[in-house]
PDB file of C-alpha atoms and ligand atoms in Angstrom:
ATOM      1  CA  MET E 604      17.780  -9.412  29.211  1.00 62.00           C
ATOM      2  CA  PRO E 605      14.398 -10.006  27.267  1.00 64.00           C
ATOM      3  CA  THR E 606      14.670 -10.807  23.513  1.00 73.00           C
ATOM      4  CA  PRO E 607      14.252  -7.612  21.399  1.00 84.00           C
ATOM      5  CA  GLU E 608      10.794  -8.039  19.686  1.00 88.00           C
ATOM      6  CA  SER E 609      12.160  -7.704  16.290  1.00 88.00           C
ATOM      7  CA  SER E 610      13.828 -11.047  16.791  1.00 94.00           C
ATOM      8  CA  ARG E 611      11.688 -12.857  19.282  1.00 97.00           C
ATOM      9  CA  LEU E 612      10.868 -15.424  16.569  1.00 98.00           C
ATOM     10  CA  ALA E 613      14.329 -15.368  14.451  1.00 98.00           C
ATOM     11  CA  GLY E 614      15.101 -18.581  12.750  1.00 98.00           C
ATOM     12  CA  GLN E 615      11.504 -19.962  12.736  1.00 98.00           C
ATOM     13  CA  PHE E 616       9.099 -20.656  10.157  1.00 98.00           C
ATOM     14  CA  ALA E 617       5.537 -20.162  10.286  1.00 99.00           C
ATOM     15  CA  LEU E 618       2.221 -20.988   8.408  1.00 99.00           C
ATOM     16  CA  VAL E 619      -0.903 -19.061   9.023  1.00 99.00           C
ATOM     17  CA  THR E 620      -4.090 -19.915   7.207  1.00 99.00           C
ATOM     18  CA  GLY E 621      -6.681 -17.396   5.832  1.00 98.00           C
ATOM     19  CA  ALA E 622      -3.798 -14.962   6.056  1.00 98.00           C
ATOM     20  CA  SER E 623      -4.908 -12.743   3.129  1.00 98.00           C
ATOM     21  CA  SER E 624      -7.174 -10.482   5.161  1.00 98.00           C
ATOM     22  CA  GLY E 625      -8.268  -9.467   8.619  1.00 98.00           C
ATOM     23  CA  ILE E 626      -6.833 -11.281  11.775  1.00 98.00           C
ATOM     24  CA  GLY E 627      -4.809 -13.627   9.927  1.00 98.00           C
ATOM     25  CA  ALA E 628      -3.141 -11.096   7.724  1.00 98.00           C
ATOM     26  CA  ALA E 629      -2.148  -9.110  11.018  1.00 98.00           C
ATOM     27  CA  VAL E 630      -0.775 -12.282  12.599  1.00 99.00           C
ATOM     28  CA  ALA E 631       1.176 -13.097   9.256  1.00 99.00           C
ATOM     29  CA  LYS E 632       2.751  -9.622   9.465  1.00 98.00           C
ATOM     30  CA  THR E 633       3.366  -9.443  13.192  1.00 98.00           C
ATOM     31  CA  LEU E 634       5.201 -12.974  13.245  1.00 98.00           C
ATOM     32  CA  ALA E 635       7.261 -11.661  10.207  1.00 98.00           C
ATOM     33  CA  ALA E 636       8.127  -8.331  12.017  1.00 98.00           C
ATOM     34  CA  GLN E 637       9.417 -10.374  14.837  1.00 98.00           C
ATOM     35  CA  GLY E 638      11.604 -12.373  12.739  1.00 98.00           C
ATOM     36  CA  ALA E 639       9.772 -15.675  11.555  1.00 98.00           C
ATOM     37  CA  ALA E 640       9.537 -16.322   7.665  1.00 98.00           C
ATOM     38  CA  VAL E 641       5.942 -16.894   7.115  1.00 98.00           C
ATOM     39  CA  VAL E 642       3.585 -18.880   4.682  1.00 99.00           C
ATOM     40  CA  VAL E 643       0.502 -16.762   3.889  1.00 99.00           C
ATOM     41  CA  ASN E 644      -2.389 -19.245   3.038  1.00 99.00           C
ATOM     42  CA  TYR E 645      -5.145 -17.905   1.152  1.00 98.00           C
ATOM     43  CA  ILE E 646      -8.068 -19.173  -0.799  1.00 98.00           C
ATOM     44  CA  GLY E 647      -9.702 -17.237  -3.698  1.00 93.00           C
ATOM     45  CA  ASN E 648      -7.928 -14.010  -3.554  1.00 95.00           C
ATOM     46  CA  PRO E 649      -4.344 -14.227  -4.973  1.00 98.00           C
ATOM     47  CA  ASP E 650      -4.033 -10.499  -5.269  1.00 98.00           C
ATOM     48  CA  ALA E 651      -4.753  -9.933  -1.511  1.00 98.00           C
ATOM     49  CA  ALA E 652      -2.255 -12.786  -0.565  1.00 98.00           C
ATOM     50  CA  ASP E 653       0.186 -11.295  -2.687  1.00 98.00           C
ATOM     51  CA  ALA E 654      -0.320  -7.709  -1.090  1.00 98.00           C
ATOM     52  CA  VAL E 655       0.519  -9.380   2.333  1.00 98.00           C
ATOM     53  CA  VAL E 656       3.446 -11.061   0.991  1.00 98.00           C
ATOM     54  CA  GLN E 657       4.784  -7.631  -0.589  1.00 98.00           C
ATOM     55  CA  GLU E 658       4.089  -5.787   2.674  1.00 98.00           C
ATOM     56  CA  ILE E 659       6.126  -8.359   4.414  1.00 98.00           C
ATOM     57  CA  ALA E 660       9.054  -8.011   1.946  1.00 98.00           C
ATOM     58  CA  ALA E 661       8.830  -4.353   1.996  1.00 98.00           C
ATOM     59  CA  ALA E 662       9.601  -4.415   5.758  1.00 98.00           C
ATOM     60  CA  GLY E 663      12.390  -6.519   5.334  1.00 97.00           C
ATOM     61  CA  GLY E 664      10.688  -9.903   6.053  1.00 98.00           C
ATOM     62  CA  THR E 665      10.187 -13.225   4.095  1.00 98.00           C
ATOM     63  CA  ALA E 666       6.871 -14.646   3.245  1.00 98.00           C
ATOM     64  CA  LEU E 667       5.404 -16.950   0.588  1.00 98.00           C
ATOM     65  CA  ALA E 668       1.728 -17.446  -0.685  1.00 98.00           C
ATOM     66  CA  ILE E 669       0.235 -20.811  -0.727  1.00 99.00           C
ATOM     67  CA  MET E 670      -3.460 -21.379  -1.984  1.00 98.00           C
ATOM     68  CA  ALA E 671      -5.267 -24.280  -0.324  1.00 99.00           C
ATOM     69  CA  ASP E 672      -8.837 -24.945   1.085  1.00 99.00           C
ATOM     70  CA  VAL E 673      -8.320 -25.697   4.515  1.00 99.00           C
ATOM     71  CA  SER E 674     -11.316 -28.147   4.815  1.00 99.00           C
ATOM     72  CA  LYS E 675      -9.856 -30.351   2.006  1.00 98.00           C
ATOM     73  CA  GLU E 676      -7.430 -33.038   3.353  1.00 99.00           C
ATOM     74  CA  ASP E 677      -5.330 -33.201   0.084  1.00 99.00           C
ATOM     75  CA  GLN E 678      -5.031 -29.260  -0.305  1.00 98.00           C
ATOM     76  CA  VAL E 679      -3.879 -28.892   3.258  1.00 99.00           C
ATOM     77  CA  GLN E 680      -1.188 -31.803   2.883  1.00 99.00           C
ATOM     78  CA  ALA E 681       0.083 -30.317  -0.353  1.00 99.00           C
ATOM     79  CA  MET E 682       0.329 -26.919   1.220  1.00 99.00           C
ATOM     80  CA  PHE E 683       2.350 -28.385   4.164  1.00 99.00           C
ATOM     81  CA  LYS E 684       4.577 -30.238   1.674  1.00 98.00           C
ATOM     82  CA  GLN E 685       5.320 -27.085  -0.464  1.00 98.00           C
ATOM     83  CA  ALA E 686       5.928 -25.043   2.746  1.00 99.00           C
ATOM     84  CA  VAL E 687       8.338 -27.815   4.124  1.00 98.00           C
ATOM     85  CA  ALA E 688      10.055 -28.033   0.555  1.00 98.00           C
ATOM     86  CA  HIS E 689      10.406 -24.271   0.461  1.00 98.00           C
ATOM     87  CA  PHE E 690      11.634 -23.370   4.158  1.00 98.00           C
ATOM     88  CA  GLY E 691      12.902 -26.733   5.315  1.00 98.00           C
ATOM     89  CA  THR E 692      10.502 -27.055   8.239  1.00 98.00           C
ATOM     90  CA  LEU E 693       7.812 -25.265  10.410  1.00 99.00           C
ATOM     91  CA  HIS E 694       7.806 -24.496  13.951  1.00 98.00           C
ATOM     92  CA  ILE E 695       4.588 -22.342  14.065  1.00 99.00           C
ATOM     93  CA  VAL E 696       1.117 -23.096  12.727  1.00 99.00           C
ATOM     94  CA  VAL E 697      -1.764 -20.656  13.197  1.00 99.00           C
ATOM     95  CA  ALA E 698      -5.038 -22.129  12.234  1.00 99.00           C
ATOM     96  CA  ASN E 699      -6.863 -19.027  11.769  1.00 98.00           C
ATOM     97  CA  ALA E 700      -9.143 -19.404   8.685  1.00 98.00           C
ATOM     98  CA  GLY E 701     -12.884 -19.314   9.522  1.00 98.00           C
ATOM     99  CA  ILE E 702     -16.197 -18.494   7.972  1.00 98.00           C
ATOM    100  CA  GLN E 703     -19.645 -17.660   9.144  1.00 98.00           C
ATOM    101  CA  VAL E 704     -22.702 -18.975   7.295  1.00 98.00           C
ATOM    102  CA  ASP E 705     -25.696 -17.403   9.355  1.00 98.00           C
ATOM    103  CA  SER E 706     -29.205 -18.669   9.741  1.00 98.00           C
ATOM    104  CA  GLY E 707     -31.767 -19.216  12.471  1.00 98.00           C
ATOM    105  CA  PHE E 708     -31.899 -22.399  13.911  1.00 98.00           C
ATOM    106  CA  VAL E 709     -35.187 -24.129  12.466  1.00 98.00           C
ATOM    107  CA  ASP E 710     -34.102 -22.767   8.949  1.00 98.00           C
ATOM    108  CA  MET E 711     -30.405 -23.844   9.039  1.00 98.00           C
ATOM    109  CA  THR E 712     -29.826 -26.280   6.163  1.00 98.00           C
ATOM    110  CA  LEU E 713     -27.404 -29.308   6.423  1.00 98.00           C
ATOM    111  CA  ALA E 714     -25.399 -27.556   3.913  1.00 98.00           C
ATOM    112  CA  GLN E 715     -24.947 -24.395   5.910  1.00 98.00           C
ATOM    113  CA  TRP E 716     -24.081 -26.364   9.186  1.00 99.00           C
ATOM    114  CA  GLN E 717     -21.599 -28.582   7.264  1.00 99.00           C
ATOM    115  CA  LYS E 718     -19.826 -25.954   5.617  1.00 98.00           C
ATOM    116  CA  VAL E 719     -19.005 -23.897   8.787  1.00 99.00           C
ATOM    117  CA  ILE E 720     -17.940 -27.290  10.528  1.00 99.00           C
ATOM    118  CA  ASP E 721     -15.785 -28.126   7.515  1.00 99.00           C
ATOM    119  CA  VAL E 722     -13.677 -24.892   7.417  1.00 99.00           C
ATOM    120  CA  ASN E 723     -13.674 -23.881  10.938  1.00 98.00           C
ATOM    121  CA  LEU E 724     -13.382 -27.078  12.762  1.00 99.00           C
ATOM    122  CA  THR E 725     -12.168 -30.041  10.585  1.00 99.00           C
ATOM    123  CA  GLY E 726      -9.701 -27.387   8.888  1.00 99.00           C
ATOM    124  CA  GLN E 727      -8.284 -26.516  12.116  1.00 99.00           C
ATOM    125  CA  PHE E 728      -7.959 -30.342  12.982  1.00 99.00           C
ATOM    126  CA  LEU E 729      -6.231 -30.887   9.604  1.00 99.00           C
ATOM    127  CA  CYS E 730      -3.567 -28.013   9.902  1.00 99.00           C
ATOM    128  CA  LEU E 731      -2.811 -28.796  13.595  1.00 99.00           C
ATOM    129  CA  ARG E 732      -2.243 -32.409  12.469  1.00 99.00           C
ATOM    130  CA  GLU E 733       0.010 -31.602   9.816  1.00 99.00           C
ATOM    131  CA  GLY E 734       1.870 -29.125  11.850  1.00 99.00           C
ATOM    132  CA  ALA E 735       2.318 -31.699  14.592  1.00 99.00           C
ATOM    133  CA  ARG E 736       3.561 -34.464  12.051  1.00 99.00           C
ATOM    134  CA  GLU E 737       6.067 -31.966  10.752  1.00 99.00           C
ATOM    135  CA  PHE E 738       7.422 -30.876  14.167  1.00 99.00           C
ATOM    136  CA  ILE E 739       8.020 -34.489  15.076  1.00 98.00           C
ATOM    137  CA  ARG E 740       9.453 -35.433  11.803  1.00 98.00           C
ATOM    138  CA  ARG E 741      11.914 -32.502  12.117  1.00 98.00           C
ATOM    139  CA  GLY E 742      12.738 -33.132  15.884  1.00 98.00           C
ATOM    140  CA  PRO E 743      14.131 -30.710  18.434  1.00 98.00           C
ATOM    141  CA  GLN E 744      15.946 -27.413  17.604  1.00 98.00           C
ATOM    142  CA  PRO E 745      16.577 -26.113  20.955  1.00 97.00           C
ATOM    143  CA  GLU E 746      18.785 -23.255  19.318  1.00 97.00           C
ATOM    144  CA  VAL E 747      15.911 -22.059  17.372  1.00 98.00           C
ATOM    145  CA  SER E 748      12.860 -22.533  20.082  1.00 98.00           C
ATOM    146  CA  LYS E 749      12.412 -24.270  23.285  1.00 98.00           C
ATOM    147  CA  ALA E 750       9.332 -26.160  22.152  1.00 98.00           C
ATOM    148  CA  LEU E 751       9.534 -28.690  19.303  1.00 98.00           C
ATOM    149  CA  GLY E 752       6.561 -26.563  17.762  1.00 99.00           C
ATOM    150  CA  LYS E 753       3.734 -24.304  18.590  1.00 99.00           C
ATOM    151  CA  LEU E 754       0.115 -24.645  17.297  1.00 99.00           C
ATOM    152  CA  LEU E 755      -2.389 -21.818  17.599  1.00 99.00           C
ATOM    153  CA  CYS E 756      -5.998 -21.874  16.946  1.00 99.00           C
ATOM    154  CA  MET E 757      -8.067 -18.754  16.184  1.00 99.00           C
ATOM    155  CA  SER E 758     -11.182 -19.600  18.276  1.00 99.00           C
ATOM    156  CA  SER E 759     -13.803 -16.837  19.351  1.00 98.00           C
ATOM    157  CA  VAL E 760     -15.471 -15.501  22.423  1.00 98.00           C
ATOM    158  CA  HIS E 761     -18.251 -17.810  21.164  1.00 98.00           C
ATOM    159  CA  GLU E 762     -16.177 -20.759  22.326  1.00 98.00           C
ATOM    160  CA  VAL E 763     -17.951 -19.973  25.674  1.00 98.00           C
ATOM    161  CA  ILE E 764     -20.712 -17.428  24.591  1.00 98.00           C
ATOM    162  CA  PRO E 765     -23.931 -19.044  22.990  1.00 98.00           C
ATOM    163  CA  TRP E 766     -24.854 -17.218  20.123  1.00 98.00           C
ATOM    164  CA  ALA E 767     -28.398 -17.351  18.520  1.00 98.00           C
ATOM    165  CA  GLY E 768     -28.807 -17.486  14.867  1.00 98.00           C
ATOM    166  CA  HIS E 769     -25.080 -18.718  14.520  1.00 98.00           C
ATOM    167  CA  VAL E 770     -25.295 -22.041  16.024  1.00 98.00           C
ATOM    168  CA  ASN E 771     -22.991 -23.512  13.447  1.00 98.00           C
ATOM    169  CA  TYR E 772     -20.254 -21.148  14.104  1.00 98.00           C
ATOM    170  CA  ALA E 773     -20.516 -21.425  17.912  1.00 98.00           C
ATOM    171  CA  THR E 774     -20.477 -25.083  17.906  1.00 99.00           C
ATOM    172  CA  SER E 775     -17.324 -24.859  15.629  1.00 99.00           C
ATOM    173  CA  LYS E 776     -15.693 -22.447  18.017  1.00 99.00           C
ATOM    174  CA  GLY E 777     -16.813 -24.854  21.061  1.00 98.00           C
ATOM    175  CA  GLY E 778     -15.252 -27.637  19.313  1.00 99.00           C
ATOM    176  CA  ILE E 779     -11.968 -25.881  18.740  1.00 99.00           C
ATOM    177  CA  MET E 780     -11.789 -25.517  22.571  1.00 98.00           C
ATOM    178  CA  GLN E 781     -11.684 -29.566  22.942  1.00 98.00           C
ATOM    179  CA  LEU E 782      -9.582 -29.956  19.754  1.00 99.00           C
ATOM    180  CA  MET E 783      -7.185 -27.627  21.239  1.00 99.00           C
ATOM    181  CA  LYS E 784      -7.022 -28.975  24.915  1.00 99.00           C
ATOM    182  CA  SER E 785      -7.128 -32.413  23.644  1.00 99.00           C
ATOM    183  CA  ALA E 786      -4.167 -32.242  21.386  1.00 99.00           C
ATOM    184  CA  ALA E 787      -2.279 -30.045  23.984  1.00 99.00           C
ATOM    185  CA  GLN E 788      -2.609 -32.874  26.503  1.00 98.00           C
ATOM    186  CA  GLU E 789      -1.487 -35.518  24.100  1.00 99.00           C
ATOM    187  CA  LEU E 790       1.067 -33.517  22.610  1.00 99.00           C
ATOM    188  CA  ALA E 791       2.794 -31.904  25.830  1.00 99.00           C
ATOM    189  CA  PRO E 792       5.201 -34.807  26.446  1.00 98.00           C
ATOM    190  CA  GLN E 793       6.592 -34.097  22.899  1.00 98.00           C
ATOM    191  CA  LYS E 794       7.129 -30.465  23.814  1.00 98.00           C
ATOM    192  CA  ILE E 795       4.555 -29.416  21.245  1.00 99.00           C
ATOM    193  CA  ARG E 796       2.511 -26.422  22.623  1.00 99.00           C
ATOM    194  CA  VAL E 797      -1.187 -25.978  21.520  1.00 99.00           C
ATOM    195  CA  ASN E 798      -3.221 -22.790  22.451  1.00 99.00           C
ATOM    196  CA  ALA E 799      -5.990 -20.685  21.233  1.00 99.00           C
ATOM    197  CA  ILE E 800      -6.963 -17.170  21.241  1.00 99.00           C
ATOM    198  CA  GLY E 801     -10.576 -16.088  21.604  1.00 99.00           C
ATOM    199  CA  PRO E 802     -11.101 -12.645  20.082  1.00 98.00           C
ATOM    200  CA  GLY E 803     -13.960 -10.535  20.814  1.00 98.00           C
ATOM    201  CA  ALA E 804     -15.093  -7.976  18.447  1.00 98.00           C
ATOM    202  CA  ILE E 805     -12.413  -7.281  15.930  1.00 98.00           C
ATOM    203  CA  LYS E 806     -12.749  -4.946  12.860  1.00 97.00           C
ATOM    204  CA  THR E 807     -12.531  -7.335   9.984  1.00 95.00           C
ATOM    205  CA  PRO E 808     -14.529  -8.192   6.722  1.00 91.00           C
ATOM    206  CA  ILE E 809     -15.955 -11.161   8.739  1.00 89.00           C
ATOM    207  CA  ASN E 810     -18.248  -8.711  11.006  1.00 93.00           C
ATOM    208  CA  HIS E 811     -18.204  -5.674   8.872  1.00 94.00           C
ATOM    209  CA  ASP E 812     -21.675  -4.805   9.238  1.00 94.00           C
ATOM    210  CA  ALA E 813     -21.307  -4.835  12.999  1.00 93.00           C
ATOM    211  CA  TRP E 814     -18.916  -1.842  13.129  1.00 95.00           C
ATOM    212  CA  ALA E 815     -19.102  -0.153   9.505  1.00 95.00           C
ATOM    213  CA  THR E 816     -21.528   2.644  10.848  1.00 96.00           C
ATOM    214  CA  PRO E 817     -21.434   4.806  14.044  1.00 96.00           C
ATOM    215  CA  GLU E 818     -24.938   3.492  14.986  1.00 96.00           C
ATOM    216  CA  ALA E 819     -23.994  -0.421  14.443  1.00 96.00           C
ATOM    217  CA  GLU E 820     -20.571   0.443  16.426  1.00 96.00           C
ATOM    218  CA  ALA E 821     -22.509   2.180  19.400  1.00 96.00           C
ATOM    219  CA  LYS E 822     -24.668  -0.812  19.617  1.00 96.00           C
ATOM    220  CA  LEU E 823     -21.677  -3.342  19.567  1.00 96.00           C
ATOM    221  CA  LEU E 824     -19.772  -1.332  22.337  1.00 97.00           C
ATOM    222  CA  THR E 825     -22.605  -1.979  24.737  1.00 96.00           C
ATOM    223  CA  LEU E 826     -21.136  -5.535  24.787  1.00 96.00           C
ATOM    224  CA  ILE E 827     -17.540  -4.310  25.166  1.00 97.00           C
ATOM    225  CA  PRO E 828     -16.662  -2.979  28.652  1.00 97.00           C
ATOM    226  CA  TYR E 829     -13.276  -1.506  27.677  1.00 98.00           C
ATOM    227  CA  ASN E 830     -15.537   0.481  25.136  1.00 97.00           C
ATOM    228  CA  ARG E 831     -13.266   0.012  22.098  1.00 97.00           C
ATOM    229  CA  VAL E 832     -13.691  -2.447  19.116  1.00 97.00           C
ATOM    230  CA  GLY E 833     -10.515  -4.508  18.615  1.00 98.00           C
ATOM    231  CA  VAL E 834      -8.373  -4.242  15.543  1.00 98.00           C
ATOM    232  CA  PRO E 835      -6.516  -7.175  14.005  1.00 98.00           C
ATOM    233  CA  GLU E 836      -3.169  -5.889  15.085  1.00 98.00           C
ATOM    234  CA  ASP E 837      -4.142  -6.458  18.819  1.00 98.00           C
ATOM    235  CA  ILE E 838      -4.643 -10.092  17.937  1.00 98.00           C
ATOM    236  CA  GLY E 839      -1.487 -10.040  16.049  1.00 98.00           C
ATOM    237  CA  GLN E 840       0.657  -8.915  19.025  1.00 98.00           C
ATOM    238  CA  LEU E 841      -0.843 -11.736  21.275  1.00 98.00           C
ATOM    239  CA  ALA E 842      -0.344 -14.314  18.698  1.00 99.00           C
ATOM    240  CA  ALA E 843       3.507 -13.544  18.600  1.00 98.00           C
ATOM    241  CA  TRP E 844       3.917 -13.653  22.120  1.00 98.00           C
ATOM    242  CA  LEU E 845       1.946 -16.812  22.634  1.00 98.00           C
ATOM    243  CA  VAL E 846       4.108 -18.814  20.223  1.00 98.00           C
ATOM    244  CA  SER E 847       7.320 -17.307  21.192  1.00 98.00           C
ATOM    245  CA  ASP E 848       9.667 -18.782  24.006  1.00 98.00           C
ATOM    246  CA  GLU E 849       8.403 -16.088  26.361  1.00 98.00           C
ATOM    247  CA  ALA E 850       5.189 -18.152  26.792  1.00 98.00           C
ATOM    248  CA  ASP E 851       6.938 -21.483  26.842  1.00 98.00           C
ATOM    249  CA  TYR E 852       5.081 -22.449  29.773  1.00 98.00           C
ATOM    250  CA  ILE E 853       1.600 -21.996  28.527  1.00 99.00           C
ATOM    251  CA  THR E 854      -0.179 -24.773  26.928  1.00 99.00           C
ATOM    252  CA  GLY E 855      -3.836 -25.903  26.445  1.00 99.00           C
ATOM    253  CA  GLN E 856      -5.240 -22.479  27.024  1.00 99.00           C
ATOM    254  CA  THR E 857      -7.558 -20.293  25.392  1.00 99.00           C
ATOM    255  CA  ILE E 858      -6.680 -16.666  26.034  1.00 98.00           C
ATOM    256  CA  PHE E 859      -9.708 -14.346  25.305  1.00 98.00           C
ATOM    257  CA  MET E 860      -8.666 -10.768  24.073  1.00 98.00           C
ATOM    258  CA  ASP E 861     -12.083  -9.216  23.750  1.00 98.00           C
ATOM    259  CA  GLY E 862     -12.072  -5.791  25.816  1.00 98.00           C
ATOM    260  CA  GLY E 863     -14.286  -7.798  28.647  1.00 98.00           C
ATOM    261  CA  MET E 864     -16.769  -9.222  26.277  1.00 98.00           C
ATOM    262  CA  THR E 865     -16.702 -12.313  28.345  1.00 98.00           C
ATOM    263  CA  LEU E 866     -17.338 -10.529  31.461  1.00 97.00           C
ATOM    264  CA  TYR E 867     -21.195 -10.815  31.214  1.00 95.00           C
ATOM    265  CA  PRO E 868     -21.552  -7.008  30.557  1.00 95.00           C
ATOM    266  CA  GLY E 869     -25.305  -7.191  31.037  1.00 91.00           C
ATOM    267  CA  PHE E 870     -24.624  -7.714  34.661  1.00 90.00           C
ATOM    268  CA  ALA E 871     -22.410  -4.596  35.064  1.00 91.00           C
ATOM    269  CA  THR E 872     -25.475  -2.615  36.703  1.00 89.00           C
ATOM    270  CA  GLY E 873     -26.888  -5.330  38.880  1.00 78.00           C
ATOM    271  CA  GLY E 874     -28.548  -8.296  37.718  1.00 65.00           C
TER     272      GLY E 874
HETATM  273  P1  NAD G1778     -11.808 -12.726   7.556  1.00 92.62           P
HETATM  274  O1  NAD G1778     -12.898 -13.062   6.709  1.00 92.62           O
HETATM  275  O2  NAD G1778     -11.191 -11.322   7.076  1.00 92.62           O
HETATM  276  O3  NAD G1778     -10.758 -13.836   7.593  1.00 92.62           O
HETATM  277  C1  NAD G1778     -10.965 -15.122   7.323  1.00 92.62           C
HETATM  278  C2  NAD G1778     -10.128 -15.874   6.422  1.00 92.62           C
HETATM  279  O4  NAD G1778     -10.185 -17.096   6.208  1.00 92.62           O
HETATM  280  C3  NAD G1778     -10.307 -14.971   5.060  1.00 92.62           C
HETATM  281  O5  NAD G1778      -9.035 -14.625   4.555  1.00 92.62           O
HETATM  282  C4  NAD G1778     -11.006 -16.247   4.021  1.00 92.62           C
HETATM  283  O6  NAD G1778     -10.434 -16.093   2.736  1.00 92.62           O
HETATM  284  C5  NAD G1778     -10.413 -17.309   4.916  1.00 92.62           C
HETATM  285  N1  NAD G1778     -10.808 -18.499   4.426  1.00 92.62           N
HETATM  286  C6  NAD G1778     -12.185 -18.791   4.352  1.00 92.62           C
HETATM  287  N2  NAD G1778     -12.429 -20.020   4.092  1.00 92.62           N
HETATM  288  C7  NAD G1778     -11.322 -20.662   3.934  1.00 92.62           C
HETATM  289  C8  NAD G1778     -10.722 -22.021   3.468  1.00 92.62           C
HETATM  290  N3  NAD G1778     -11.861 -22.890   3.090  1.00 92.62           N
HETATM  291  N4  NAD G1778      -9.685 -22.271   3.433  1.00 92.62           N
HETATM  292  C9  NAD G1778      -8.715 -21.249   3.740  1.00 92.62           C
HETATM  293  N5  NAD G1778      -8.877 -20.274   3.923  1.00 92.62           N
HETATM  294  C10 NAD G1778     -10.082 -19.784   4.332  1.00 92.62           C
HETATM  295  O7  NAD G1778     -12.306 -12.614   9.051  1.00 92.62           O
HETATM  296  P2  NAD G1778     -11.414 -12.773  10.563  1.00 92.62           P
HETATM  297  O8  NAD G1778     -12.155 -11.818  11.443  1.00 92.62           O
HETATM  298  O9  NAD G1778      -9.985 -12.068  10.102  1.00 92.62           O
HETATM  299  O10 NAD G1778     -11.458 -13.973  10.736  1.00 92.62           O
HETATM  300  C11 NAD G1778     -10.125 -14.927  11.205  1.00 92.62           C
HETATM  301  C12 NAD G1778     -10.616 -15.985  12.250  1.00 92.62           C
HETATM  302  O11 NAD G1778     -10.866 -15.023  13.416  1.00 92.62           O
HETATM  303  C13 NAD G1778     -11.909 -16.521  12.065  1.00 92.62           C
HETATM  304  O12 NAD G1778     -11.641 -17.920  12.488  1.00 92.62           O
HETATM  305  C14 NAD G1778     -12.900 -15.867  12.880  1.00 92.62           C
HETATM  306  O13 NAD G1778     -13.724 -17.026  13.416  1.00 92.62           O
HETATM  307  C15 NAD G1778     -12.115 -15.319  14.144  1.00 92.62           C
HETATM  308  N6  NAD G1778     -12.804 -14.601  14.853  1.00 92.62           N
HETATM  309  C16 NAD G1778     -12.851 -13.208  14.368  1.00 92.62           C
HETATM  310  C17 NAD G1778     -13.440 -12.030  15.160  1.00 92.62           C
HETATM  311  C18 NAD G1778     -13.949 -10.918  14.607  1.00 92.62           C
HETATM  312  O14 NAD G1778     -14.610 -10.139  15.660  1.00 92.62           O
HETATM  313  N7  NAD G1778     -13.482 -10.401  13.600  1.00 92.62           N
HETATM  314  C19 NAD G1778     -13.965 -12.697  16.300  1.00 92.62           C
HETATM  315  C20 NAD G1778     -13.717 -14.012  16.909  1.00 92.62           C
HETATM  316  C21 NAD G1778     -13.066 -14.758  15.945  1.00 92.62           C
END
């Protein structure tokens, strides 16, 4: 018999970065709805993080907000220390936090390049590393989950689709692919699964201008064969399944959830 959704992640502890808004908030809420206790990481907006924690609690779940800048090693380590002190261990880490700092290629400053690489790529490395260290320290708990632990990266369709005007962002997401795959290869013998989700266009603050008006949304839909802009809950559902035992044999994969954005829609009518 399949496990009911509400207890799919029962007894597990999860940490989600950038969870005070958008996709991270939806992932945190979905993991909690499926039984995990969740650390809601945030930077700069304690009220928004608190609202996510309250929403999870109101639905009968357990959550704790912890502030940390994922691009700073000392802050990431302090966050994991606090999470483990509070919950005892972690079984799931979702490295979701990410930013865009857009600029044309020839005008991009080193600071614009570095900021995005620091948050989107180094931040994911730091969180994956601390997660793996904690899984190994804790040791197996087969009664809780088949894997020693699950690491999940929030990548993007720009892991594979080049993006003019966003070379720092696209590079960070391409880097996440090799971070995820190399870590997956190295950690698989220890039964740590490492995967990524590559969202297409999802309605969140990061891309507000791309869907906020009917004209903008219509233009965006020309890139989406399925003819619908995604919502954070789409990604939340996939994340919860990917870190569950139902996906125990999946490691080293990016699952694109994009309504067909990676299907080269420009070729739909010939080419
Ligand atoms: P968002 O702006 O709502 O979420 C990003 C979160 O990261 C915010 O909560 C922000 O506070 C947090 N953050 C930023 N810098 C941080 C730092 N240094 N330390 C900790 N947290 C930090 O946008 P979103 O769309 O929910 O983005 C979440 C992830 O999904 C990002 O990695 C983004 O690249 C990815 N993504 C989004 C889309 C989309 O269409 N929305 C598509 C592909 C990939």
